[in-house]
Coordinates of N, CA and C in Angstrom, one line a residue:
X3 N 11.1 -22.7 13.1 CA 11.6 -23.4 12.0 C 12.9 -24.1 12.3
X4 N 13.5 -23.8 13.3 CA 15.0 -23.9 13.3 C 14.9 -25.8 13.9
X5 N 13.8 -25.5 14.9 CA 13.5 -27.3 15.1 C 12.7 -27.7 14.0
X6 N 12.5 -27.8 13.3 CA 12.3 -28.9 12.0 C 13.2 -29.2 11.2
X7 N 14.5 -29.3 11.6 CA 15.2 -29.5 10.7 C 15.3 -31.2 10.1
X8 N 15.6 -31.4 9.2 CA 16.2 -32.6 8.4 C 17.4 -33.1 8.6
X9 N 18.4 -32.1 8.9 CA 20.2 -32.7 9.2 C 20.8 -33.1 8.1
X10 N 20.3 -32.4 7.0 CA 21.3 -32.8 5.8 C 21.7 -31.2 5.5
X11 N 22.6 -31.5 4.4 CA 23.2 -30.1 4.1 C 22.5 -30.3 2.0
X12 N 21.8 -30.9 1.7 CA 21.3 -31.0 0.7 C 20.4 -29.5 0.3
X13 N 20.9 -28.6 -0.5 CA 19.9 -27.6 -0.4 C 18.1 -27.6 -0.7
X14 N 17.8 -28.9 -0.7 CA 16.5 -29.0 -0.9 C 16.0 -29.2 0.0
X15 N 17.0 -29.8 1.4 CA 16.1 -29.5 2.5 C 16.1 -28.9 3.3
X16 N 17.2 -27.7 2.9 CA 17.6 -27.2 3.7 C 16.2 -25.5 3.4
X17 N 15.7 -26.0 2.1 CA 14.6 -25.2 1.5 C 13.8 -25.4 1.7
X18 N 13.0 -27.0 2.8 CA 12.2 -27.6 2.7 C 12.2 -27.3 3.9
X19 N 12.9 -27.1 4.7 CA 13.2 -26.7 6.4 C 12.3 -25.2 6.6
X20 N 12.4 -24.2 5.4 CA 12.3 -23.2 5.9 C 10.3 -23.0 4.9
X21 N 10.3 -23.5 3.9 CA 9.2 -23.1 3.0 C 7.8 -24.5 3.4
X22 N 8.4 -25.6 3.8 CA 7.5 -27.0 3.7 C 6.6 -26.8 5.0
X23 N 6.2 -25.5 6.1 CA 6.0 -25.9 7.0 C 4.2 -25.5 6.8
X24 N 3.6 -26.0 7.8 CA 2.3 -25.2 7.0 C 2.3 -24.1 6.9
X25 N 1.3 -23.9 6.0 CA 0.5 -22.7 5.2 C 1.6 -22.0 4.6
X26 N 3.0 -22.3 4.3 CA 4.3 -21.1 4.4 C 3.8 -21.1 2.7
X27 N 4.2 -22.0 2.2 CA 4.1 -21.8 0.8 C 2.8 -21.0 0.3
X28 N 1.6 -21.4 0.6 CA 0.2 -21.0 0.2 C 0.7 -18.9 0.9
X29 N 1.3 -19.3 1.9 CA 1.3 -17.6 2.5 C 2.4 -16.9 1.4
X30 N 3.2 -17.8 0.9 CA 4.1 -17.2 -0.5 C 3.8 -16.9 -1.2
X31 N 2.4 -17.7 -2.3 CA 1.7 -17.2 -3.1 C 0.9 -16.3 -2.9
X32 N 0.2 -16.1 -1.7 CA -0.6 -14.6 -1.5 C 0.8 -13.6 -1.6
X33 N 1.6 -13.6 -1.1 CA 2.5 -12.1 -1.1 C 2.7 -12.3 -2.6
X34 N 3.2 -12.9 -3.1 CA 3.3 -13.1 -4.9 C 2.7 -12.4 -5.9
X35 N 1.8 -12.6 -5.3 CA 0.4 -12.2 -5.7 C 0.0 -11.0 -5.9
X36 N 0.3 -10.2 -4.6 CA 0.7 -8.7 -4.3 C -0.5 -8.1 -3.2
X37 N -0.4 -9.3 -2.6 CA -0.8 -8.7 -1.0 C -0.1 -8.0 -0.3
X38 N 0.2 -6.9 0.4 CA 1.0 -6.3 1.7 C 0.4 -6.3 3.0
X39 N -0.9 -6.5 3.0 CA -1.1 -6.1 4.2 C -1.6 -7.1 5.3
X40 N -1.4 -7.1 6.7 CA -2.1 -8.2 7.2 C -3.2 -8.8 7.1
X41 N -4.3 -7.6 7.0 CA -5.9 -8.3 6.8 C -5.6 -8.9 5.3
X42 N -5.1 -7.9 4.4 CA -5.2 -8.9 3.1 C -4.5 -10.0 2.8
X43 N -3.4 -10.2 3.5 CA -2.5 -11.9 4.0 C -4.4 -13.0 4.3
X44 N -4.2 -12.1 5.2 CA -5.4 -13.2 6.1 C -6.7 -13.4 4.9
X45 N -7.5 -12.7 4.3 CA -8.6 -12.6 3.4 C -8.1 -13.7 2.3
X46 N -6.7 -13.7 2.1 CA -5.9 -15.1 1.1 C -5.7 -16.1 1.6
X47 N -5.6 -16.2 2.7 CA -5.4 -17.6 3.6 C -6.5 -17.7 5.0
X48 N -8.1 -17.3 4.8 CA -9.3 -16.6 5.9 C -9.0 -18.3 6.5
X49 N -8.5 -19.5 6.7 CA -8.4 -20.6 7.4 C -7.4 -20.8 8.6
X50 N -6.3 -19.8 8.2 CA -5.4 -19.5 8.8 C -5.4 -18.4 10.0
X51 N -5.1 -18.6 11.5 CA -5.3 -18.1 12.3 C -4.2 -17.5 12.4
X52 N -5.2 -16.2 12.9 CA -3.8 -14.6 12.9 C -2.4 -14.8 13.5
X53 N -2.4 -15.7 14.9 CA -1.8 -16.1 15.7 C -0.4 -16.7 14.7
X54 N -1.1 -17.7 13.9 CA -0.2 -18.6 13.1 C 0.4 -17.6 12.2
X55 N -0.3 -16.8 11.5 CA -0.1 -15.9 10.1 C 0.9 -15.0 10.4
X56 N 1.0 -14.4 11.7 CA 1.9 -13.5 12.5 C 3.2 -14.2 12.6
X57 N 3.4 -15.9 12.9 CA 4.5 -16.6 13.5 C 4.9 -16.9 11.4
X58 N 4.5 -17.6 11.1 CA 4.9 -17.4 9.7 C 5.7 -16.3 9.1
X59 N 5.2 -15.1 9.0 CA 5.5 -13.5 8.4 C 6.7 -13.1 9.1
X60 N 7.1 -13.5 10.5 CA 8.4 -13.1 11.5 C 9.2 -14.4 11.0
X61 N 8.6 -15.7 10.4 CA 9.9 -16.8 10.5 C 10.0 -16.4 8.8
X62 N 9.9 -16.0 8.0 CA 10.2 -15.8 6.6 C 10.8 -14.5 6.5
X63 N 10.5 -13.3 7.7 CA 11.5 -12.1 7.5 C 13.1 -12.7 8.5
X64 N 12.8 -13.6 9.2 CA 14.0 -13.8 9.8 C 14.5 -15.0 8.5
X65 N 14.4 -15.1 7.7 CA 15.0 -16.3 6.5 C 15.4 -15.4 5.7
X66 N 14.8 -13.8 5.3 CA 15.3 -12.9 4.3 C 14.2 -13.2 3.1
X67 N 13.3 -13.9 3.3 CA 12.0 -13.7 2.4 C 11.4 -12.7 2.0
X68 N 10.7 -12.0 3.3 CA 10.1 -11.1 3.7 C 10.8 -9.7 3.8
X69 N 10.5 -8.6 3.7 CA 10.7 -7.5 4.5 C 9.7 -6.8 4.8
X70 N 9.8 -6.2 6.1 CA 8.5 -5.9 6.8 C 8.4 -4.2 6.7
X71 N 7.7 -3.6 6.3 CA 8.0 -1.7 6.8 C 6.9 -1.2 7.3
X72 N 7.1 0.1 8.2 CA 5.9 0.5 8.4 C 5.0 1.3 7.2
X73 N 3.8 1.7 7.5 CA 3.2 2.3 6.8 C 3.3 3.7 7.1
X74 N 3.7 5.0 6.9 CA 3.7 6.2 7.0 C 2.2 6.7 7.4
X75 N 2.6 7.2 8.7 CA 1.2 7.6 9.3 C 0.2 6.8 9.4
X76 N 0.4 5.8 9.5 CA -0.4 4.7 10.5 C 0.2 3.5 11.2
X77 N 0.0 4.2 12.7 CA 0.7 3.6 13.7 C 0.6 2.6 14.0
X78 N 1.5 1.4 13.7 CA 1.3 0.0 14.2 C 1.1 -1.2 12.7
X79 N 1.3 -0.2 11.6 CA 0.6 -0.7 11.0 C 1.7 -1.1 9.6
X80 N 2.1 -2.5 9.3 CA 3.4 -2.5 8.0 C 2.8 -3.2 6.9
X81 N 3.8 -3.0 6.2 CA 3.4 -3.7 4.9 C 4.6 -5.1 4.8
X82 N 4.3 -5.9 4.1 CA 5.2 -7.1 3.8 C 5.3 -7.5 2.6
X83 N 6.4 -7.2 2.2 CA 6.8 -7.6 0.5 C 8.2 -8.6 1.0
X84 N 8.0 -9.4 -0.4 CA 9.1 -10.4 -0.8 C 10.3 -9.3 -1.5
X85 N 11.3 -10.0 -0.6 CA 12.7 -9.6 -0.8 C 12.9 -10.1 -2.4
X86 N 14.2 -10.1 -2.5 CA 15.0 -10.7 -3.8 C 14.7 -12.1 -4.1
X87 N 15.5 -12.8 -2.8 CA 15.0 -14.1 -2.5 C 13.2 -14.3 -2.3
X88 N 12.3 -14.0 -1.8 CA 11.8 -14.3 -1.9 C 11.0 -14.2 -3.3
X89 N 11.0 -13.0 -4.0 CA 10.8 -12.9 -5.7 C 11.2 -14.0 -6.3
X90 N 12.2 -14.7 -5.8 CA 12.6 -15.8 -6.8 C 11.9 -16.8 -6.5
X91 N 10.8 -17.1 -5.2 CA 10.3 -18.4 -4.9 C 8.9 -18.0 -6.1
X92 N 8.5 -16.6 -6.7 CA 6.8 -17.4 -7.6 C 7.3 -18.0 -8.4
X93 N 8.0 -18.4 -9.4 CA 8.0 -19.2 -10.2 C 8.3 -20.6 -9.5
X94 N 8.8 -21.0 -8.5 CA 9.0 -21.9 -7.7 C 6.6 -22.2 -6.9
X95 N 6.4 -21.0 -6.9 CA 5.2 -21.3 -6.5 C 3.9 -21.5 -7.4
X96 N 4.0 -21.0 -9.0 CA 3.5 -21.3 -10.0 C 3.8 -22.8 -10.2
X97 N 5.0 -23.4 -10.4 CA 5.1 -24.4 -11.0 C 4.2 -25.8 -9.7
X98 N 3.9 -25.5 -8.3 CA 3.1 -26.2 -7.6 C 1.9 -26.4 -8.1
X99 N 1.3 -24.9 -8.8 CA 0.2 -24.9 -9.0 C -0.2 -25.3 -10.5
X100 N 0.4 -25.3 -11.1 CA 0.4 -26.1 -12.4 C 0.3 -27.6 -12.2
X101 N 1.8 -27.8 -11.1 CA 1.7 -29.6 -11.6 C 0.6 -29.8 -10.6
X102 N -0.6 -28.8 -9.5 CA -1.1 -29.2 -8.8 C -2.9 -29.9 -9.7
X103 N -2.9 -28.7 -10.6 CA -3.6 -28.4 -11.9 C -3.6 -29.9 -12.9
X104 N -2.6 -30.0 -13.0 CA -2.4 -31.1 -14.0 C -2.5 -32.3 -13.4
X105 N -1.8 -32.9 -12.2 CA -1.7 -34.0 -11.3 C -2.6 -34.6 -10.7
X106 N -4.1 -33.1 -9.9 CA -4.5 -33.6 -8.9 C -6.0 -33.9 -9.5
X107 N -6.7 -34.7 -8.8 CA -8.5 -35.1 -9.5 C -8.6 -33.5 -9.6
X108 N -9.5 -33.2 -10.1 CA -10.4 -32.0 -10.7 C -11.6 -31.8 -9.1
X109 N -11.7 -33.2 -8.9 CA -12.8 -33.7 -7.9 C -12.6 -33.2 -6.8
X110 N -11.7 -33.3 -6.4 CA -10.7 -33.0 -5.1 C -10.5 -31.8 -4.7
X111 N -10.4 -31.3 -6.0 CA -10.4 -29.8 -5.5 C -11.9 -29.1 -4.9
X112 N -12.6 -29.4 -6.0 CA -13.7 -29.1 -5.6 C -14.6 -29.4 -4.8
X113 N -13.7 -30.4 -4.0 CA -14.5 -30.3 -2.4 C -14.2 -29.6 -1.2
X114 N -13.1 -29.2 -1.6 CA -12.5 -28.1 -0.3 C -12.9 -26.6 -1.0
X115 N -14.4 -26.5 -1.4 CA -14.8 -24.7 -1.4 C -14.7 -24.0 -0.4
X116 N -14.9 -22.7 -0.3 CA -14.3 -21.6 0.4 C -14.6 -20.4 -0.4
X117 N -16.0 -20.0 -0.3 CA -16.3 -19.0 -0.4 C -15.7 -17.6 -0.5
X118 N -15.2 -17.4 0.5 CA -14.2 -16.6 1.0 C -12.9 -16.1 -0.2
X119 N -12.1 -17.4 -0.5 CA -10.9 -17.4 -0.9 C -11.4 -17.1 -2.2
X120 N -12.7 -17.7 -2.8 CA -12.7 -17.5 -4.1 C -13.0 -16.0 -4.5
X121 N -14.2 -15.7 -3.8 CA -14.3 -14.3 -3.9 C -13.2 -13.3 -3.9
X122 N -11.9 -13.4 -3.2 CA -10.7 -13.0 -2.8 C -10.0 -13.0 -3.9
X123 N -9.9 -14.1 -5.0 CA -9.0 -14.4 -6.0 C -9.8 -13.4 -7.1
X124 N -10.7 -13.9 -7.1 CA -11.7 -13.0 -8.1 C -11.7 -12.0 -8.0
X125 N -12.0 -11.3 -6.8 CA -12.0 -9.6 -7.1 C -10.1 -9.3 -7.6
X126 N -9.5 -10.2 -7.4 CA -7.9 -9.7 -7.6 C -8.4 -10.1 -9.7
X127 N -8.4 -11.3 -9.9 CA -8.0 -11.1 -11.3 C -9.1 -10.7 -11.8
X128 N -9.8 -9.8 -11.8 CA -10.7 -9.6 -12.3 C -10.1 -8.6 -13.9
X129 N -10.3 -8.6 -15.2 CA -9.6 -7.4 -15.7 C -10.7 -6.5 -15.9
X130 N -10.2 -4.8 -15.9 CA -11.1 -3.5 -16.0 C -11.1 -3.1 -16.9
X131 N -10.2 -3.7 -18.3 CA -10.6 -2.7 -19.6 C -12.0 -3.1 -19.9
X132 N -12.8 -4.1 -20.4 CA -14.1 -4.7 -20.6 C -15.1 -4.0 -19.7
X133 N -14.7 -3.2 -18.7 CA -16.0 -3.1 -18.0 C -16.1 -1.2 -18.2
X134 N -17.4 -1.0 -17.5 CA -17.8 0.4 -18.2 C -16.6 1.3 -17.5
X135 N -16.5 2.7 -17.8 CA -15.6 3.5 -17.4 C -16.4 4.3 -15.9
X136 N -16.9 3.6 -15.2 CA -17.8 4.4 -14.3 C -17.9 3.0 -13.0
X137 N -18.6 3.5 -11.6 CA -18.4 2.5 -10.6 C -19.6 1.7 -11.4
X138 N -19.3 0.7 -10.8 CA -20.1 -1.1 -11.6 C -20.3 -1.8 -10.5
X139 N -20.9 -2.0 -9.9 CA -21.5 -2.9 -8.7 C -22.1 -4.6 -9.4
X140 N -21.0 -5.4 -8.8 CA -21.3 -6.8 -9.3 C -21.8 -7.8 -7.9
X141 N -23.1 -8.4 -8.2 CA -23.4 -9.0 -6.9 C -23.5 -10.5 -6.9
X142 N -22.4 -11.0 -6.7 CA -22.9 -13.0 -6.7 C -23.3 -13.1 -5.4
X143 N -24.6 -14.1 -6.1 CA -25.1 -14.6 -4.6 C -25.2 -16.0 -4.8
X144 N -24.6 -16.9 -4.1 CA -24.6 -18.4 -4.2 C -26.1 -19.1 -3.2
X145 N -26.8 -19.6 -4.2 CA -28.2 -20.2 -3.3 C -28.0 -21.0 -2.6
X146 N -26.6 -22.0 -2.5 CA -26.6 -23.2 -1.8 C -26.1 -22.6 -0.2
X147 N -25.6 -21.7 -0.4 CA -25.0 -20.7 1.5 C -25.8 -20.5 2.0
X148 N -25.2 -20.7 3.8 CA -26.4 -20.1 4.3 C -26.4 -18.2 4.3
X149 N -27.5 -18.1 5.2 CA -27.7 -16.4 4.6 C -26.2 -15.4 4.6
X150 N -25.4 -15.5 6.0 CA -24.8 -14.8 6.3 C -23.2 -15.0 5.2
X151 N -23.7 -15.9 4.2 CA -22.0 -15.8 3.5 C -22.8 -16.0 2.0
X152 N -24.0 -15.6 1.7 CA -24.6 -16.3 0.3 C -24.7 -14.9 -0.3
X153 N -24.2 -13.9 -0.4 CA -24.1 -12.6 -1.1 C -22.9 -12.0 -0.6
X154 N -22.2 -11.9 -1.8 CA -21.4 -11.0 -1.9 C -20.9 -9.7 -3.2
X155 N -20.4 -8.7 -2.9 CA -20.7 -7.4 -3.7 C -18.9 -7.2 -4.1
X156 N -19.2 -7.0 -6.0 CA -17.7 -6.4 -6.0 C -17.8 -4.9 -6.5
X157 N -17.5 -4.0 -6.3 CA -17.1 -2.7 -6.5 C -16.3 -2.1 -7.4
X158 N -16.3 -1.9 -8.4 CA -15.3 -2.0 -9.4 C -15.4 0.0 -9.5
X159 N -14.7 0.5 -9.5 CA -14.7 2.2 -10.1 C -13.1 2.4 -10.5
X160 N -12.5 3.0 -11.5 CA -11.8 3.5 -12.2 C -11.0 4.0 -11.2
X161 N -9.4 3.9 -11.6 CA -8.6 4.5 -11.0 C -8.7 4.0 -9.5
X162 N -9.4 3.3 -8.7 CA -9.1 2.3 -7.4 C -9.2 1.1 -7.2
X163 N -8.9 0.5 -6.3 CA -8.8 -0.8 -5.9 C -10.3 -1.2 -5.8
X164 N -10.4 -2.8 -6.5 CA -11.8 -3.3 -6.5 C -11.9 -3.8 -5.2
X165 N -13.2 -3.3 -4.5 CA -13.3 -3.8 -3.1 C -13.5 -5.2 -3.0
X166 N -14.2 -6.1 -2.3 CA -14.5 -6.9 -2.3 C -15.8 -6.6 -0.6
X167 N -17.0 -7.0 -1.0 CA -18.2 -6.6 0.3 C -19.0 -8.0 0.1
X168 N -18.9 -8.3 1.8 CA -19.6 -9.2 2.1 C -21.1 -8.5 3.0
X169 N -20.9 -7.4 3.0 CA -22.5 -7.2 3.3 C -22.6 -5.7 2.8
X170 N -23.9 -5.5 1.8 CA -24.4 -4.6 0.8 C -24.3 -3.4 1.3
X171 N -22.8 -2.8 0.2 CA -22.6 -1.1 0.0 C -23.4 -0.3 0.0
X172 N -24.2 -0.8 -0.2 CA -26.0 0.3 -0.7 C -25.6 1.0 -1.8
X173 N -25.2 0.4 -2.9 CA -25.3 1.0 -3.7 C -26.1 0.0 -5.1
X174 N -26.8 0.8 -6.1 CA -27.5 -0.2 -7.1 C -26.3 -1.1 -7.8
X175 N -27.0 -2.3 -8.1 CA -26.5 -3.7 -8.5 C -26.5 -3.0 -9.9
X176 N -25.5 -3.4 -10.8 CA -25.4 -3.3 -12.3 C -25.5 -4.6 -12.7
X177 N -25.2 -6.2 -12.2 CA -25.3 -7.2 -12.7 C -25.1 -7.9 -11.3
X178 N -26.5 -8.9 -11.9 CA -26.7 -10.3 -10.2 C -26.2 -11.4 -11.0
X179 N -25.6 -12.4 -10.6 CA -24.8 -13.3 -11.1 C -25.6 -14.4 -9.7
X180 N -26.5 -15.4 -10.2 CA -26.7 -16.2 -8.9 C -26.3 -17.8 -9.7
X181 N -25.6 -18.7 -8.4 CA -25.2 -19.7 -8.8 C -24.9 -20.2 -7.9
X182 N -24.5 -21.6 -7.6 CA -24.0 -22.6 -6.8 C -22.3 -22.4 -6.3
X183 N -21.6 -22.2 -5.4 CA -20.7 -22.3 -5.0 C -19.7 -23.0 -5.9
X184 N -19.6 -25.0 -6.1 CA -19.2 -25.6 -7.0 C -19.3 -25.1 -7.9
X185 N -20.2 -24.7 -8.8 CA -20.1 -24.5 -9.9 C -19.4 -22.8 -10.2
X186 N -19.4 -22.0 -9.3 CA -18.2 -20.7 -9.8 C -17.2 -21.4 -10.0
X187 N -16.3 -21.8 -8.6 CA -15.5 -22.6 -8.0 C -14.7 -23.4 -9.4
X188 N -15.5 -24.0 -9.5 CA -15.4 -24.8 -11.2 C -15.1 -23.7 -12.6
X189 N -15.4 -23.1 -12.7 CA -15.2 -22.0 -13.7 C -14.1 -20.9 -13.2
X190 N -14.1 -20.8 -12.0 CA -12.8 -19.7 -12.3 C -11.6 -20.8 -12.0
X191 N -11.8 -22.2 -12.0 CA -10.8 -22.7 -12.2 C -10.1 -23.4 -13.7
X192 N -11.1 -23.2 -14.7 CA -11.5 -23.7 -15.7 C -11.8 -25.0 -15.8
X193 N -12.4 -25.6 -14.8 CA -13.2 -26.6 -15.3 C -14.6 -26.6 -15.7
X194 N -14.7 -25.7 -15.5 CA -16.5 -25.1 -16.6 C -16.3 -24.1 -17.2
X195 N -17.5 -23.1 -17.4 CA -17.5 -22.5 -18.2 C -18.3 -21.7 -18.3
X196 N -18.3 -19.9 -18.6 CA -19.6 -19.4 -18.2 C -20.5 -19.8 -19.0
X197 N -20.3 -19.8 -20.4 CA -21.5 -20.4 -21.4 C -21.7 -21.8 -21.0
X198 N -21.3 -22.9 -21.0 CA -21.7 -23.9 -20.4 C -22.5 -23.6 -19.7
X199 N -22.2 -23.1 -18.0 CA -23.1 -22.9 -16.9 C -24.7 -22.0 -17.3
X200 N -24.2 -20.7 -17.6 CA -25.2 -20.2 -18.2 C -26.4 -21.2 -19.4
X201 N -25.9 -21.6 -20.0 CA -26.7 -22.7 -21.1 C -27.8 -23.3 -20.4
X202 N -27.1 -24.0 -19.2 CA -28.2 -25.2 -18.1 C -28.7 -24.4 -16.8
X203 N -28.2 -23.2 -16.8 CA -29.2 -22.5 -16.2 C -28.9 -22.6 -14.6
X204 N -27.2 -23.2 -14.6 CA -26.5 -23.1 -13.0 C -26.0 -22.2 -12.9
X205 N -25.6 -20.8 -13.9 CA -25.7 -19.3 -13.2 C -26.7 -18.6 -14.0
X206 N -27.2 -17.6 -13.3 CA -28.0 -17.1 -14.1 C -27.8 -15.7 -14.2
X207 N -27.7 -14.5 -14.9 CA -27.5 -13.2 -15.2 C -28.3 -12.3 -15.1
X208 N -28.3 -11.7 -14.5 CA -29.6 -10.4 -14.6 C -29.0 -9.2 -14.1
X209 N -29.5 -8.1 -15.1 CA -28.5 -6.8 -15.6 C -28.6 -6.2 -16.4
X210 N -27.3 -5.1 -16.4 CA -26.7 -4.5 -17.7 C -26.4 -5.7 -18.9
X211 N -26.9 -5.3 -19.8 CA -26.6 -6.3 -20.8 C -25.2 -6.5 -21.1
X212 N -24.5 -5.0 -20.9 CA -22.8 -5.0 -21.9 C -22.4 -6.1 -20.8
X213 N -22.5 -5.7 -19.3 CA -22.2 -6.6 -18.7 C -21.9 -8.2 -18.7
X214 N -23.5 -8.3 -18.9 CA -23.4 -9.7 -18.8 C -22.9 -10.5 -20.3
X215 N -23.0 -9.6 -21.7 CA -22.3 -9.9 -22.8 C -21.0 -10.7 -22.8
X216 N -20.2 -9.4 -21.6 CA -18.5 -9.2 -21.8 C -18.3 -10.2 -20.7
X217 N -18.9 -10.8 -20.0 CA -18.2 -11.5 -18.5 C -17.7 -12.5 -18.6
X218 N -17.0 -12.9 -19.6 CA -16.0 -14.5 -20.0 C -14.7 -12.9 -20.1
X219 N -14.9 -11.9 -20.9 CA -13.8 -11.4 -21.0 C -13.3 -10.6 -19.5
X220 N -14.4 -9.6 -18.7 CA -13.6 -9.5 -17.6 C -14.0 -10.1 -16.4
X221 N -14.4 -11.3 -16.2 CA -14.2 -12.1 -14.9 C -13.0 -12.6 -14.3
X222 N -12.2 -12.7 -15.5 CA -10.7 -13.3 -15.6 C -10.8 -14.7 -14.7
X223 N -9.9 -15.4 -14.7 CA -9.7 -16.6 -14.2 C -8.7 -17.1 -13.2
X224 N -8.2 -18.0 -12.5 CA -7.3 -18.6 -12.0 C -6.2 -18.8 -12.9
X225 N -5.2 -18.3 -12.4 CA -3.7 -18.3 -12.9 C -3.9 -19.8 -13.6
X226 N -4.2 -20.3 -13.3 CA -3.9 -22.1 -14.0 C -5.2 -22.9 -14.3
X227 N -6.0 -22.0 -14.8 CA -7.4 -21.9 -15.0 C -6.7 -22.9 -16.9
X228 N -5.7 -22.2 -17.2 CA -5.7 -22.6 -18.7 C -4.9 -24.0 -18.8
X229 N -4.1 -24.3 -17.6 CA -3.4 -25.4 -17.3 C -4.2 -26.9 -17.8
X230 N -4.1 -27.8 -18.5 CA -5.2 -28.6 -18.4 C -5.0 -30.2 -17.7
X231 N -5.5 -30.6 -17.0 CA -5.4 -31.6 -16.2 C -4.9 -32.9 -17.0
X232 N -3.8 -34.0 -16.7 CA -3.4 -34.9 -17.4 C -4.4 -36.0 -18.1
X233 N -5.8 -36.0 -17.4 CA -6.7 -36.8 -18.0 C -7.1 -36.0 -19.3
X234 N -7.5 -35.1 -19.0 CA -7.8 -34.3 -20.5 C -7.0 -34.1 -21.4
X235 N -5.7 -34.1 -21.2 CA -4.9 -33.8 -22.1 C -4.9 -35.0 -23.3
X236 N -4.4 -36.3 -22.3 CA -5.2 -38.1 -22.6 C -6.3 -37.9 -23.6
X237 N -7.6 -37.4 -22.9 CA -8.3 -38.1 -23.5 C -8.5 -37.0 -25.0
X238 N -8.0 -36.0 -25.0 CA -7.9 -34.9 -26.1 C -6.6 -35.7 -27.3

């Protein structure tokens, strides 16, 4: 970072020196978020190569972003949390994604899918009061993927962390959720809708009924899912 500088003493670029470089910001928002760990850095940014994700994580602890610690009893192995300073940059990272929400086509977005990432966000905002008090096995399979990325499994049990499985737990499905990539993509962003989609029959449900009843209330959404794009606002 120290060669990218700008040569002004303006503190915006002197902020733009250290956060503008790739992936730094988007790797902000995953720690924000409340990632610690390397693989779960990487599962938030799966485009980003470990190589790069490692050189990032060392130039943000050397800025005072970051602090790095080990993990107790497992060797080799740290966690990374945002310092003070860097706690101060999510609202600095929210408001990208708002004016990104409000500013950018709707269209645009939804051509750079990524399976991956969505699945990733989703098992995070998922909410657990709505869902049964017992493990719950949720299976989206998108028809338009090919085999090896067109099913994926969430894990939901009380009192732990919701997994996220890209190849089957063996355990029974409580709800299949099958649908088109775009069109999730589109809904946990709030540009659709599950009733909408469900209505024309681009997702379809099969299941526990409480399940599939309650899934507008715990699928939860994109932080800026409620944000609404400046055309809309217009044409509202």
């Amino acid at each position: 970072m120290a060669n990218a500088s700008y040569g002004q003493f303006c503190p915006v670029a002197m902020a733009a020196e250290i956060l503008c470089t790739r992936w730094t910001i988007v790797l902000v928002r995953e720690l924000a978020a409340g990632s610690t760990r390397f693989n779960d850095l990487r599962r938030g940014v799966p485009r980003m190569s470990p190589a790069l994700l490692s050189q990032r994580l060392k130039d943000l602890e050397a800025a005072g972003i970051v602090h790095r610690t080990p993990v107790h009893g497992e060797s080799g192995v740290f966690e990374y949390r945002l310092t003070r300073a860097g706690q101060e940059l999510a609202p600095v990272v929210e408001a990208f994604g708002i004016w990104g929400k409000r500013w950018i086509d709707g269209d645009l977005s939804l051509e750079k899918l990524d399976v991956q990432l969505l699945m990733w966000d989703m098992r995070r905002g998922l909410v657990l009061d709505p869902m049964p008090d017992r493990k719950t096995i949720v299976q989206f399979r998108y028809t338009d993927l090919p085999a090896d990325r067109r099913s994926w499994w969430l894990v939901v049990e009380p009192g732990a962390e919701t997994e996220l499985c890209s190849v089957d737990p063996g355990h029974d499905v409580d709800l299949y959720a099958a649908t088109d990539l775009r069109t999730m993509t589109a809904i946990w962003m709030g540009y659709d809708s599950v009733a909408a989609a469900t209505a024309d029959r681009r997702l379809l449900l099969t299941g526990d009924d409480g399940l599939t009843a309650s899934i507008e209330a715990w699928l939860g959404l994109s932080p800026f899912a409620k944000t609404r794009p400046v055309e809309a606002i217009a044409a509202g």
